[in-house]
Short mmCIF file of C-alpha atoms and ligand atoms in Angstrom, two decimals:
data_model
loop_
_atom_site.label_atom_id
_atom_site.label_comp_id
_atom_site.label_asym_id
_atom_site.label_seq_id
_atom_site.Cartn_x
_atom_site.Cartn_y
_atom_site.Cartn_z
CA UNK A 24 0.00 0.00 0.00
CA UNK A 25 1.26 3.47 -0.90
CA UNK A 26 1.28 6.51 1.32
CA UNK A 27 -1.00 9.24 -0.02
CA UNK A 28 -0.70 13.03 0.05
CA UNK A 29 -2.72 16.05 -0.98
CA UNK A 30 -0.03 17.81 -3.00
CA UNK A 31 -2.16 20.69 -4.24
CA UNK A 32 -5.38 22.45 -3.35
CA UNK A 33 -6.96 25.51 -4.95
CA UNK A 34 -10.15 27.50 -5.24
CA UNK A 35 -11.93 29.48 -7.94
CA UNK A 36 -14.48 32.02 -6.70
CA UNK A 37 -16.65 33.94 -9.18
CA UNK A 38 -16.19 37.72 -9.06
CA UNK A 39 -19.87 38.67 -8.83
CA UNK A 40 -21.38 38.79 -5.36
CA UNK A 41 -24.71 39.48 -3.65
CA UNK A 42 -25.23 40.82 -0.13
CA UNK A 43 -28.09 39.75 2.14
CA UNK A 44 -29.70 43.18 1.72
CA UNK A 45 -29.67 42.92 -2.07
CA UNK A 46 -31.07 39.39 -2.03
CA UNK A 47 -33.81 40.26 0.45
CA UNK A 48 -34.78 43.39 -1.49
CA UNK A 49 -35.39 41.40 -4.69
CA UNK A 50 -37.24 38.64 -2.76
CA UNK A 51 -39.51 41.17 -1.06
CA UNK A 52 -40.25 42.99 -4.35
CA UNK A 53 -41.35 39.63 -5.75
CA UNK A 54 -43.55 39.02 -2.66
CA UNK A 55 -45.14 42.49 -3.12
CA UNK A 56 -45.99 41.60 -6.71
CA UNK A 57 -47.14 38.08 -5.86
CA UNK A 58 -49.41 38.72 -2.87
CA UNK A 59 -52.20 40.61 -4.70
CA UNK A 60 -52.38 37.67 -7.16
CA UNK A 61 -52.57 35.24 -4.25
CA UNK A 62 -55.27 37.33 -2.54
CA UNK A 63 -57.38 37.11 -5.71
CA UNK A 64 -57.07 33.32 -5.56
CA UNK A 65 -57.91 33.25 -1.83
CA UNK A 66 -54.39 32.09 -0.91
CA UNK A 67 -52.45 33.06 2.24
CA UNK A 68 -50.02 35.94 1.65
CA UNK A 69 -46.31 35.08 1.46
CA UNK A 70 -44.10 36.34 4.30
CA UNK A 71 -41.17 38.61 3.57
CA UNK A 72 -37.52 37.69 4.03
CA UNK A 73 -35.25 39.49 6.45
CA UNK A 74 -31.49 40.18 6.22
CA UNK A 75 -31.03 40.28 10.01
CA UNK A 76 -32.69 36.84 10.33
CA UNK A 77 -30.42 35.42 7.63
CA UNK A 78 -27.24 36.64 9.30
CA UNK A 79 -28.34 35.52 12.77
CA UNK A 80 -29.73 32.10 11.71
CA UNK A 81 -27.00 31.08 9.26
CA UNK A 82 -23.98 33.38 9.65
CA UNK A 83 -24.07 34.22 5.91
CA UNK A 84 -23.57 37.90 4.99
CA UNK A 85 -22.65 37.63 1.33
CA UNK A 86 -22.32 35.05 -1.44
CA UNK A 87 -20.40 34.92 -4.72
CA UNK A 88 -22.36 33.80 -7.75
CA UNK A 89 -21.68 32.82 -11.33
CA UNK A 90 -24.25 35.38 -12.58
CA UNK A 91 -25.85 38.15 -10.54
CA UNK A 92 -28.40 40.11 -12.53
CA UNK A 93 -30.84 37.30 -13.29
CA UNK A 94 -30.89 36.28 -9.62
CA UNK A 95 -31.70 39.81 -8.44
CA UNK A 96 -34.33 40.51 -11.11
CA UNK A 97 -37.63 39.95 -9.22
CA UNK A 98 -39.34 38.96 -12.47
CA UNK A 99 -36.78 36.14 -12.99
CA UNK A 100 -34.93 35.14 -9.78
CA UNK A 101 -32.54 32.69 -11.37
CA UNK A 102 -29.08 33.15 -12.91
CA UNK A 103 -29.05 33.66 -16.66
CA UNK A 104 -26.71 30.98 -18.01
CA UNK A 105 -26.96 30.80 -21.80
CA UNK A 106 -26.84 27.42 -23.54
CA UNK A 107 -23.48 26.86 -25.20
CA UNK A 108 -22.90 24.97 -28.42
CA UNK A 109 -21.64 21.40 -27.92
CA UNK A 110 -18.20 22.31 -29.27
CA UNK A 111 -17.68 24.96 -26.56
CA UNK A 112 -16.64 23.88 -23.06
CA UNK A 113 -19.64 23.65 -20.74
CA UNK A 114 -20.05 26.10 -17.86
CA UNK A 115 -19.44 23.56 -15.10
CA UNK A 116 -16.37 22.03 -16.77
CA UNK A 117 -14.93 25.52 -17.34
CA UNK A 118 -15.44 26.39 -13.68
CA UNK A 119 -13.79 23.14 -12.60
CA UNK A 120 -10.86 23.58 -14.99
CA UNK A 121 -10.18 27.05 -13.50
CA UNK A 122 -9.63 25.58 -10.01
CA UNK A 123 -7.87 22.49 -11.41
CA UNK A 124 -5.22 24.61 -13.20
CA UNK A 125 -4.48 26.50 -9.98
CA UNK A 126 -4.25 23.23 -8.01
CA UNK A 127 -1.82 21.75 -10.55
CA UNK A 128 0.34 24.87 -10.16
CA UNK A 129 0.18 24.51 -6.38
CA UNK A 130 1.29 20.88 -6.68
CA UNK A 131 4.03 21.76 -9.20
CA UNK A 132 2.57 19.31 -11.72
CA UNK A 133 1.56 19.38 -15.39
CA UNK A 134 -1.76 18.02 -16.71
CA UNK A 135 0.04 15.04 -18.27
CA UNK A 136 1.12 13.91 -14.78
CA UNK A 137 -2.53 13.22 -13.84
CA UNK A 138 -4.10 9.84 -14.63
CA UNK A 139 -7.62 10.31 -13.19
CA UNK A 140 -10.08 13.21 -12.89
CA UNK A 141 -13.01 12.82 -10.51
CA UNK A 142 -15.71 15.48 -10.75
CA UNK A 143 -17.17 15.24 -7.24
CA UNK A 144 -20.02 17.74 -6.89
CA UNK A 145 -23.55 17.98 -5.58
CA UNK A 146 -24.90 18.78 -9.06
CA UNK A 147 -23.68 17.84 -12.51
CA UNK A 148 -24.70 19.84 -15.53
CA UNK A 149 -25.66 16.72 -17.50
CA UNK A 150 -25.40 12.95 -17.16
CA UNK A 151 -23.03 12.38 -20.09
CA UNK A 152 -20.47 12.77 -21.44
CA UNK A 153 -19.21 13.00 -17.87
CA UNK A 154 -18.13 16.50 -16.82
CA UNK A 155 -14.88 14.90 -15.60
CA UNK A 156 -14.12 13.63 -19.11
CA UNK A 157 -14.74 17.09 -20.54
CA UNK A 158 -12.33 18.49 -17.95
CA UNK A 159 -9.81 15.73 -18.76
CA UNK A 160 -10.05 16.80 -22.42
CA UNK A 161 -9.78 20.53 -21.66
CA UNK A 162 -6.83 20.08 -19.30
CA UNK A 163 -5.00 17.40 -21.29
CA UNK A 164 -4.78 14.88 -18.45
CA UNK A 165 -4.20 11.17 -19.11
CA UNK A 166 -6.10 8.04 -18.11
CA UNK A 167 -9.75 8.43 -17.17
CA UNK A 168 -12.42 10.61 -15.63
CA UNK A 169 -15.75 10.02 -13.94
CA UNK A 170 -18.42 11.99 -12.11
CA UNK A 171 -19.68 11.22 -8.63
CA UNK A 172 -22.01 12.96 -6.21
CA UNK A 173 -22.94 12.81 -2.55
CA UNK A 174 -24.57 16.18 -1.84
CA UNK A 175 -22.43 18.47 0.26
CA UNK A 176 -20.15 15.54 1.15
CA UNK A 177 -19.18 15.05 -2.52
CA UNK A 178 -15.63 16.44 -2.29
CA UNK A 179 -14.91 14.44 0.87
CA UNK A 180 -16.32 11.33 -0.82
CA UNK A 181 -14.20 12.09 -3.89
CA UNK A 182 -11.13 12.28 -1.66
CA UNK A 183 -12.19 8.99 0.00
CA UNK A 184 -12.27 7.27 -3.42
CA UNK A 185 -9.15 9.00 -4.78
CA UNK A 186 -7.08 8.20 -1.69
CA UNK A 187 -8.13 4.53 -1.80
CA UNK A 188 -7.29 4.22 -5.51
CA UNK A 189 -3.90 5.87 -5.05
CA UNK A 190 -3.14 3.86 -1.89
CA UNK A 191 -3.91 0.64 -3.76
CA UNK A 192 -1.77 1.66 -6.76
CA UNK A 193 -4.70 1.76 -9.24
CA UNK A 194 -3.91 5.41 -10.07
CA UNK A 195 -0.82 7.52 -9.52
CA UNK A 196 -2.20 11.08 -9.39
CA UNK A 197 -5.84 12.11 -9.17
CA UNK A 198 -7.65 15.45 -9.41
CA UNK A 199 -10.75 15.74 -7.22
CA UNK A 200 -12.62 18.66 -8.79
CA UNK A 201 -15.72 20.19 -7.17
CA UNK A 202 -17.33 22.85 -9.36
CA UNK A 203 -20.47 23.92 -7.47
CA UNK A 204 -22.86 26.12 -9.48
CA UNK A 205 -25.55 25.59 -6.90
CA UNK A 206 -27.36 28.89 -7.57
CA UNK A 207 -28.48 27.33 -10.85
CA UNK A 208 -30.69 24.90 -8.94
CA UNK A 209 -31.74 27.13 -6.06
CA UNK A 210 -35.35 28.32 -5.67
CA UNK A 211 -34.82 32.05 -5.07
CA UNK A 212 -38.59 32.34 -4.40
CA UNK A 213 -38.38 30.06 -1.37
CA UNK A 214 -37.89 32.10 1.81
CA UNK A 215 -36.49 29.09 3.70
CA UNK A 216 -33.60 28.47 1.29
CA UNK A 217 -33.10 31.50 -1.00
CA UNK A 218 -30.26 32.93 1.10
CA UNK A 219 -28.23 29.80 1.75
CA UNK A 220 -26.03 29.04 -1.23
CA UNK A 221 -23.20 30.54 -3.26
CA UNK A 222 -21.02 29.26 -6.11
CA UNK A 223 -17.38 28.09 -5.84
CA UNK A 224 -15.07 25.54 -7.44
CA UNK A 225 -12.27 23.65 -5.70
CA UNK A 226 -9.67 21.07 -6.69
CA UNK A 227 -7.44 18.76 -4.67
CA UNK A 228 -4.47 16.90 -6.18
CA UNK A 229 -4.11 13.48 -4.57
CA UNK A 230 -0.93 11.52 -5.24
CA UNK A 231 1.27 8.68 -4.00
CA UNK A 232 4.50 9.22 -2.11
CA UNK A 233 7.55 7.31 -3.26
CA UNK A 234 9.23 5.01 -0.73
CA UNK A 235 11.01 7.16 1.90
CA UNK A 236 9.84 10.42 0.27
CA UNK A 237 8.57 13.38 2.31
CA UNK A 238 6.96 16.55 0.94
CA UNK A 239 7.31 19.40 3.42
CA UNK A 240 4.28 21.67 3.60
CA UNK A 241 1.93 19.04 2.10
CA UNK A 242 -0.64 16.91 3.89
CA UNK A 243 -0.38 13.17 4.24
CA UNK A 244 -3.84 11.58 4.08
CA UNK A 245 -3.75 9.20 7.05
CA UNK A 246 -7.32 7.95 6.61
CA UNK A 247 -10.67 8.84 5.06
CA UNK A 248 -14.21 7.87 6.02
CA UNK A 249 -17.76 8.09 4.59
CA UNK A 250 -21.05 7.71 6.48
CA UNK A 251 -24.61 7.89 5.09
CA UNK A 252 -28.14 7.51 6.44
CA UNK A 253 -31.27 8.11 4.36
CA UNK A 254 -33.22 11.32 5.00
CA UNK A 255 -35.70 13.36 2.96
CA UNK A 256 -34.92 16.55 4.88
CA UNK A 257 -32.71 17.89 2.09
CA UNK A 258 -34.02 16.82 -1.26
CA UNK A 259 -34.27 17.66 -4.94
CA UNK A 260 -36.52 15.69 -7.25
CA UNK A 261 -35.07 17.06 -10.46
CA UNK A 262 -34.05 14.18 -12.65
CA UNK A 263 -34.54 12.77 -16.09
CA UNK A 264 -37.91 11.23 -15.14
CA UNK A 265 -39.33 14.57 -13.90
CA UNK A 266 -40.76 15.47 -17.31
CA UNK A 267 -42.62 12.20 -17.66
CA UNK A 268 -45.05 13.06 -14.86
CA UNK A 269 -46.15 16.21 -16.71
CA UNK A 270 -49.14 16.66 -18.98
CA UNK A 271 -46.79 18.15 -21.57
CA UNK A 272 -43.40 16.40 -21.25
CA UNK A 273 -41.89 18.96 -23.64
CA UNK A 274 -42.35 21.85 -21.18
CA UNK A 275 -40.08 21.92 -18.12
CA UNK A 276 -42.09 22.53 -14.94
CA UNK A 277 -39.68 23.16 -12.06
CA UNK A 278 -42.36 23.28 -9.37
CA UNK A 279 -41.30 20.91 -6.59
CA UNK A 280 -38.10 20.05 -8.48
CA UNK A 281 -35.65 22.45 -6.84
CA UNK A 282 -33.68 22.14 -3.62
CA UNK A 283 -35.79 22.07 -0.48
CA UNK A 284 -34.80 21.40 3.06
CA UNK A 285 -36.29 21.24 6.52
CA UNK A 286 -33.45 23.35 7.85
CA UNK A 287 -34.15 23.08 11.58
CA UNK A 288 -34.39 19.26 11.45
CA UNK A 289 -31.19 19.05 9.41
CA UNK A 290 -29.54 21.36 11.92
CA UNK A 291 -30.42 19.16 14.89
CA UNK A 292 -29.90 15.73 13.33
CA UNK A 293 -26.69 16.49 11.45
CA UNK A 294 -25.17 18.34 14.43
CA UNK A 295 -25.48 15.18 16.53
CA UNK A 296 -24.35 12.89 13.70
CA UNK A 297 -21.41 15.17 12.83
CA UNK A 298 -20.23 15.28 16.42
CA UNK A 299 -20.40 11.47 16.73
CA UNK A 300 -18.61 11.03 13.42
CA UNK A 301 -15.74 13.29 14.48
CA UNK A 302 -15.26 11.74 17.92
CA UNK A 303 -15.51 8.15 16.62
CA UNK A 304 -13.27 8.69 13.58
CA UNK A 305 -10.57 10.36 15.67
CA UNK A 306 -10.99 7.73 18.39
CA UNK A 307 -10.19 4.98 15.87
CA UNK A 308 -6.79 6.65 15.49
CA UNK A 309 -6.25 7.09 19.23
CA UNK A 310 -6.87 10.84 18.89
CA UNK A 311 -9.17 13.32 20.62
CA UNK A 312 -10.45 16.66 19.24
CA UNK A 313 -7.81 18.48 21.32
CA UNK A 314 -5.09 16.67 19.36
CA UNK A 315 -6.25 18.27 16.12
CA UNK A 316 -4.68 21.59 15.18
CA UNK A 317 -7.32 22.54 12.65
CA UNK A 318 -10.83 21.51 11.63
CA UNK A 319 -12.10 22.30 8.14
CA UNK A 320 -15.81 21.75 8.56
CA UNK A 321 -18.66 21.98 6.07
CA UNK A 322 -19.72 25.59 5.65
CA UNK A 323 -23.51 25.48 5.98
CA UNK A 324 -24.22 27.23 9.24
CA UNK A 325 -21.91 29.02 11.69
CA UNK A 326 -24.03 28.14 14.76
CA UNK A 327 -24.16 24.49 13.70
CA UNK A 328 -20.36 24.25 13.42
CA UNK A 329 -19.96 25.99 16.79
CA UNK A 330 -22.32 23.44 18.34
CA UNK A 331 -20.61 20.41 16.75
CA UNK A 332 -17.28 21.67 18.10
CA UNK A 333 -18.69 22.42 21.56
CA UNK A 334 -20.15 18.92 21.80
CA UNK A 335 -16.87 17.40 20.64
CA UNK A 336 -14.47 19.49 22.77
CA UNK A 337 -16.72 20.17 25.77
CA UNK A 338 -16.07 23.91 25.38
CA UNK A 339 -16.37 26.80 22.88
CA UNK A 340 -13.86 26.66 20.00
CA UNK A 341 -12.64 29.70 18.07
CA UNK A 342 -12.13 30.28 14.38
CA UNK A 343 -8.36 29.76 14.50
CA UNK A 344 -9.11 26.10 15.30
CA UNK A 345 -12.08 25.84 12.95
CA UNK A 346 -12.10 28.60 10.32
CA UNK A 347 -15.32 29.79 8.68
CA UNK A 348 -15.58 31.07 5.12
CA UNK A 349 -19.38 31.08 4.78
CA UNK A 350 -19.78 34.64 6.06
CA UNK A 351 -18.49 35.99 2.74
CA UNK A 352 -19.20 33.01 0.43
CA UNK A 353 -22.44 31.46 1.71
CA UNK A 354 -22.84 27.69 1.67
CA UNK A 355 -20.88 26.57 -1.38
CA UNK A 356 -22.10 22.97 -1.00
CA UNK A 357 -19.30 20.41 -1.28
CA UNK A 358 -16.72 23.09 -2.07
CA UNK A 359 -17.07 24.84 1.31
CA UNK A 360 -14.83 22.66 3.50
CA UNK A 361 -12.18 22.56 0.75
CA UNK A 362 -12.21 26.38 0.52
CA UNK A 363 -11.65 26.44 4.30
CA UNK A 364 -8.75 23.97 3.89
CA UNK A 365 -7.20 25.87 0.99
CA UNK A 366 -7.28 29.22 2.80
CA UNK A 367 -6.27 27.99 6.26
CA UNK A 368 -3.26 25.69 6.33
CA UNK A 369 -0.14 27.74 5.49
CA UNK A 370 0.60 28.39 9.19
CA UNK A 371 0.48 24.70 10.18
CA UNK A 372 3.67 23.01 11.36
CA UNK A 373 5.14 19.61 10.53
CA UNK A 374 3.35 16.95 12.57
CA UNK A 375 0.14 18.98 13.02
CA UNK A 376 -3.06 17.01 12.50
CA UNK A 377 -6.04 18.41 10.60
CA UNK A 378 -9.54 17.04 10.13
CA UNK A 379 -11.66 17.70 7.07
CA UNK A 380 -15.34 16.98 7.73
CA UNK A 381 -18.22 17.74 5.36
CA UNK A 382 -21.88 16.93 5.89
CA UNK A 383 -25.17 17.35 4.09
CA UNK A 384 -27.85 15.79 1.93
CA UNK A 385 -28.31 12.06 2.11
CA UNK A 386 -27.68 12.43 5.03
CA UNK A 387 -23.99 12.05 4.33
CA UNK A 388 -20.78 12.81 6.17
CA UNK A 389 -17.27 12.55 4.78
CA UNK A 390 -14.03 12.97 6.67
CA UNK A 391 -10.29 12.88 6.13
CA UNK A 392 -7.59 12.81 8.79
CA UNK A 393 -4.57 14.75 7.52
CA UNK A 394 -1.06 15.29 8.91
CA UNK A 395 1.23 18.12 7.83
CA UNK A 396 4.58 16.77 6.57
N1 COA B 3 -36.52 35.57 6.69
C1 COA B 3 -37.23 35.75 7.83
N2 COA B 3 -37.71 34.73 8.57
C2 COA B 3 -37.48 33.47 8.11
C3 COA B 3 -36.76 33.21 6.94
C4 COA B 3 -36.28 34.32 6.21
N3 COA B 3 -35.58 34.17 5.07
N4 COA B 3 -36.69 31.88 6.74
C5 COA B 3 -37.34 31.30 7.76
N5 COA B 3 -37.83 32.26 8.58
C6 COA B 3 -38.64 32.07 9.80
C7 COA B 3 -39.42 30.78 9.78
O1 COA B 3 -40.62 30.91 9.05
C8 COA B 3 -39.66 30.56 11.26
O2 COA B 3 -40.72 31.38 11.67
P1 COA B 3 -41.78 30.89 12.81
O3 COA B 3 -40.94 30.70 14.04
O4 COA B 3 -42.73 32.01 12.87
O5 COA B 3 -42.35 29.61 12.28
C9 COA B 3 -38.39 31.10 11.91
O6 COA B 3 -37.78 31.97 10.92
C10 COA B 3 -37.39 30.00 12.26
O7 COA B 3 -37.25 29.13 11.14
P2 COA B 3 -36.27 27.89 11.16
O8 COA B 3 -36.37 27.19 9.84
O9 COA B 3 -36.53 27.08 12.40
O10 COA B 3 -34.87 28.65 11.29
P3 COA B 3 -33.46 28.11 11.73
O11 COA B 3 -33.02 28.85 12.91
O12 COA B 3 -33.41 26.62 11.78
O13 COA B 3 -32.51 28.60 10.52
C11 COA B 3 -31.44 27.60 8.59
C12 COA B 3 -32.76 28.15 9.19
C13 COA B 3 -31.72 27.06 7.20
C14 COA B 3 -30.45 28.76 8.52
C15 COA B 3 -30.88 26.49 9.50
O14 COA B 3 -31.91 25.61 9.88
C16 COA B 3 -29.76 25.69 8.89
O15 COA B 3 -28.75 26.22 8.46
N6 COA B 3 -29.89 24.35 8.93
C17 COA B 3 -28.82 23.45 8.53
C18 COA B 3 -28.70 23.39 7.05
C19 COA B 3 -27.65 22.39 6.65
O16 COA B 3 -26.73 22.09 7.34
N7 COA B 3 -27.80 21.83 5.50
C20 COA B 3 -26.91 20.78 5.11
C21 COA B 3 -25.96 21.18 4.15
S1 COA B 3 -26.62 21.88 2.68
#
């Protein structure tokens, strides 16, 4: 069995951004236009959204998005992403390639050094050809590519698979690419979820160490873990069969087919499961939370992370130990924990342990125990 390292990690964040105030203003304009129509039909009026609630309940102040104007237009409330011809790189592959190129630079590698691309994301733009194969083609990497998804745990699950393949010798160097264009699937007319997500792309380079080799400043992947348990509390029903339930299968009706979640149930259930996962996974390695220099947790909710850490440590834990990026980026689905990792490891010393832990739809949790070389 080979030893495995993360030799490169990088992030691509879109330039455009939206504050809570801007998002709430467009939502409330839509509610003002919608409520008279609802009154005519004898329906209950819709409640308005509130920027102070959003910041208090989630910790999100701002999010970066692939396209801003369409989201903020109260007559549209969805990003405007034009269809591209088949001979032009698709939007998701382009986003992934941007972070992949930076990660290759970070690792000091060329595309030809890579023999597998995994596109591990919560949404894929299409079923086939796989987005990973399009990225393989655009980058010029060798070998193979495939797509995989596990909600917000996708990148951690991708690392789980990549590390196992590299450890076993099946592949030499793998890119785990997580291009999350989650605003494309978000219902900006749903008060419960319209504020949660933002777009980001991340890439990790996973490779084998040669016998006796060390790579200062890089992480050894000591172990990875995945855990799942079925829940409907975060769900999307959008899929290729969606159209077949419709009267006219040639019109796309998105009603009921966008992301929905019972946020407060997810909060409670995943907080407990996340805490147990962390304590048990570390325990298997004879470690306790206090032995870990840094936690890169899923970036869905600041209060939730604080609670998971408090349960695990038995006391409050600050952001130096467990950095947060969601305040400025929102929940970037599976990319979030990798953004936290990418931005918060340069100060770590040789021998320091770090724990990556992402959680989300499924339910699913993915973790990786890392050690700075
Ligand atoms: N503006 C104003 N009020 C809002 C609102 C909004 N945008 N959205 C919900 N509310 C209201 C609710 O209607 C409810 O009102 P009520 O008490 O009169 O019924 C109240 O705020 C509390 O709603 P609740 O859903 O219980 O809020 P919460 O404190 O649980 O926060 C989330 C909501 C989504 C921020 C939070 O539950 C969360 O982050 N959950 C975890 C999500 C997660 O981890 N997902 C997995 C990864 S994607």
